[in-house]
Tab-separated table of C-alpha atoms in Angstrom:
chain	number	residue	atom	x	y	z
A	1	MET	CA	0.000	0.000	0.000
A	2	SER	CA	1.302	3.478	-0.876
A	3	THR	CA	1.793	6.140	1.764
A	4	ILE	CA	2.340	9.896	1.899
A	5	THR	CA	4.349	11.938	4.392
A	6	VAL	CA	2.436	14.151	6.825
A	7	THR	CA	4.195	17.169	8.323
A	8	GLY	CA	3.050	19.944	10.629
A	9	LYS	CA	4.184	23.500	11.184
A	10	VAL	CA	3.002	26.453	13.235
A	11	LEU	CA	3.086	29.825	11.511
A	12	GLY	CA	5.956	31.890	12.906
A	13	ARG	CA	7.816	29.007	14.562
A	14	SER	CA	10.755	27.076	13.203
A	15	LYS	CA	10.154	23.945	15.306
A	16	PRO	CA	7.801	21.413	13.658
A	17	LEU	CA	4.381	20.873	15.210
A	18	PHE	CA	5.029	17.118	15.361
A	19	THR	CA	7.428	14.517	14.027
A	20	ASN	CA	6.772	13.669	10.379
A	21	TRP	CA	4.862	10.448	9.865
A	22	ARG	CA	3.427	8.434	7.000
A	23	VAL	CA	-0.201	7.538	6.321
A	24	PRO	CA	-1.670	5.131	3.742
A	25	ILE	CA	-3.141	6.715	0.632
A	26	PRO	CA	-6.856	5.846	0.582
A	27	PRO	CA	-7.830	3.555	-2.305
A	28	ILE	CA	-9.663	5.395	-5.062
A	29	ILE	CA	-12.667	3.862	-6.779
A	30	GLY	CA	-12.292	4.788	-10.443
A	31	ALA	CA	-14.545	4.588	-13.510
A	32	GLY	CA	-17.479	6.651	-12.340
A	33	GLY	CA	-16.883	6.007	-8.662
A	34	GLU	CA	-15.560	8.167	-5.881
A	35	VAL	CA	-12.572	10.466	-6.405
A	36	LEU	CA	-10.077	11.337	-3.699
A	37	THR	CA	-11.109	14.597	-2.074
A	38	LEU	CA	-9.454	16.586	0.676
A	39	ARG	CA	-12.325	15.544	2.969
A	40	ILE	CA	-11.599	11.842	2.368
A	41	LEU	CA	-7.853	12.341	2.792
A	42	LEU	CA	-8.227	14.302	6.055
A	43	THR	CA	-10.677	11.701	7.338
A	44	GLN	CA	-8.156	8.947	6.568
A	45	ILE	CA	-5.377	10.854	8.344
A	46	VAL	CA	-7.469	11.522	11.469
A	47	LEU	CA	-8.676	7.914	11.665
A	48	ALA	CA	-5.093	6.647	11.250
A	49	GLU	CA	-3.885	8.928	14.045
A	50	VAL	CA	-6.752	7.891	16.357
A	51	ALA	CA	-5.891	4.226	15.716
A	52	ALA	CA	-2.192	4.943	16.416
A	53	PHE	CA	-3.152	6.731	19.658
A	54	GLN	CA	-5.248	3.758	20.758
A	55	THR	CA	-2.365	1.380	19.956
A	56	ARG	CA	0.077	3.510	21.980
A	57	GLN	CA	-2.405	3.521	24.856
A	58	GLU	CA	-2.673	-0.281	24.753
A	59	GLN	CA	1.124	-0.604	24.696
A	60	ARG	CA	1.424	1.602	27.807
A	61	ARG	CA	-0.653	-0.949	29.718
A	62	LEU	CA	2.130	-3.507	29.319
A	63	ILE	CA	5.019	-3.467	31.743
A	64	GLN	CA	8.322	-3.282	29.879
A	65	VAL	CA	11.650	-4.696	30.927
A	66	LEU	CA	14.278	-2.062	30.162
A	67	SER	CA	17.950	-2.624	29.501
A	68	ARG	CA	20.577	-0.564	31.322
A	69	ALA	CA	21.124	1.511	28.125
A	70	GLU	CA	17.373	2.168	27.782
A	71	ILE	CA	17.159	3.277	31.421
A	72	GLU	CA	20.145	5.616	30.984
A	73	GLN	CA	18.616	7.078	27.816
A	74	LYS	CA	15.286	7.675	29.568
A	75	VAL	CA	17.080	9.313	32.512
A	76	LEU	CA	18.680	11.754	30.059
A	77	LEU	CA	15.212	12.513	28.671
A	78	GLY	CA	13.945	13.167	32.196
A	79	LYS	CA	11.555	10.262	32.720
A	80	VAL	CA	11.949	6.527	33.178
A	81	ASP	CA	8.617	4.884	32.401
A	82	MET	CA	8.165	1.123	32.334
A	83	GLY	CA	4.477	1.206	31.405
A	84	GLY	CA	1.785	-0.576	33.369
A	85	GLU	CA	-0.567	2.403	33.294
A	86	GLU	CA	-4.307	2.481	32.635
A	87	LEU	CA	-4.919	5.856	31.000
A	88	ASN	CA	-8.517	5.222	29.884
A	89	GLN	CA	-8.579	8.151	27.488
A	90	GLU	CA	-11.514	7.515	25.177
A	91	VAL	CA	-11.475	9.028	21.703
A	92	ASP	CA	-14.534	9.002	19.466
A	93	PRO	CA	-13.078	8.639	15.943
A	94	GLN	CA	-16.089	10.228	14.245
A	95	ALA	CA	-16.030	13.209	16.616
A	96	ALA	CA	-12.284	13.612	15.956
A	97	VAL	CA	-12.942	13.647	12.198
A	98	ALA	CA	-15.787	16.150	12.601
A	99	ASN	CA	-13.570	18.428	14.728
A	100	ALA	CA	-10.708	18.284	12.214
A	101	LEU	CA	-12.984	19.093	9.276
A	102	GLN	CA	-14.664	21.940	11.158
A	103	ALA	CA	-11.281	23.376	12.174
A	104	PHE	CA	-10.237	23.380	8.505
A	105	GLU	CA	-13.451	25.149	7.499
A	106	ASP	CA	-12.954	27.662	10.333
A	107	GLY	CA	-9.454	28.474	9.054
A	108	ILE	CA	-7.614	27.234	12.143
A	109	TYR	CA	-5.158	25.421	9.900
A	110	PHE	CA	-4.264	25.276	6.216
A	111	VAL	CA	-3.450	22.172	4.203
A	112	PHE	CA	-0.784	22.042	1.520
A	113	ILE	CA	-0.253	19.021	-0.720
A	114	ASP	CA	3.100	19.138	-2.481
A	115	ASP	CA	3.342	22.881	-1.682
A	116	VAL	CA	-0.097	23.650	-3.207
A	117	GLN	CA	-2.635	25.082	-0.770
A	118	GLN	CA	-5.954	23.260	-0.647
A	119	HIS	CA	-8.989	25.487	-0.224
A	120	LYS	CA	-12.085	23.258	-0.282
A	121	LEU	CA	-12.854	20.002	1.467
A	122	ASP	CA	-14.708	18.569	-1.514
A	123	SER	CA	-12.092	19.454	-4.121
A	124	GLU	CA	-10.347	16.549	-5.793
A	125	VAL	CA	-6.741	16.049	-4.699
A	126	VAL	CA	-3.947	14.161	-6.382
A	127	VAL	CA	-1.371	12.415	-4.242
A	128	ASN	CA	1.512	10.138	-5.132
A	129	PRO	CA	3.674	7.876	-2.958
A	130	ASP	CA	6.255	10.673	-2.734
A	131	SER	CA	3.685	13.377	-1.918
A	132	GLN	CA	3.925	15.484	1.198
A	133	LEU	CA	0.910	16.850	3.047
A	134	MET	CA	1.615	19.736	5.394
A	135	PHE	CA	-0.684	21.067	8.080
A	136	LEU	CA	0.042	24.745	8.762
A	137	ARG	CA	-1.541	25.806	12.041
A	138	LEU	CA	-2.266	29.460	12.520
A	139	VAL	CA	-1.642	31.188	15.823
A	140	PRO	CA	-4.293	33.746	16.820
A	141	LEU	CA	-3.110	37.156	17.918
A	142	VAL	CA	-3.271	37.695	21.661
A	143	GLY	CA	-5.948	40.216	22.578
A	144	GLY	CA	-7.108	40.610	18.983
């Protein structure tokens, strides 16, 4: 399955919003069927991230045996965590998708695919395995 790279930036900051990651390109039904739209692509990305979050949460429930090197590395990072935690953070995937789509429509973030800004959720988008999707989050002015 082909994937695209997802990146995130905050306007006015040099540090990325998150570490780049890859997401599967949704299959496209051709010959009179559905085309890939920004709405479908964003939905796929949000659902993939919700699934990854749930997987990370499940993994944190397991107690890990750490090597001496892993412990030393975690000490340098400021926290040694061996897991065994029940976080019970529920995420409704459909609500997450709805929030992401509404935030796009409200102009809270912009989406660029291969450096081309996307303006409408229902516009057709073209992505390739080497495509890059960037989320550009805007920062509201304080007091304005």
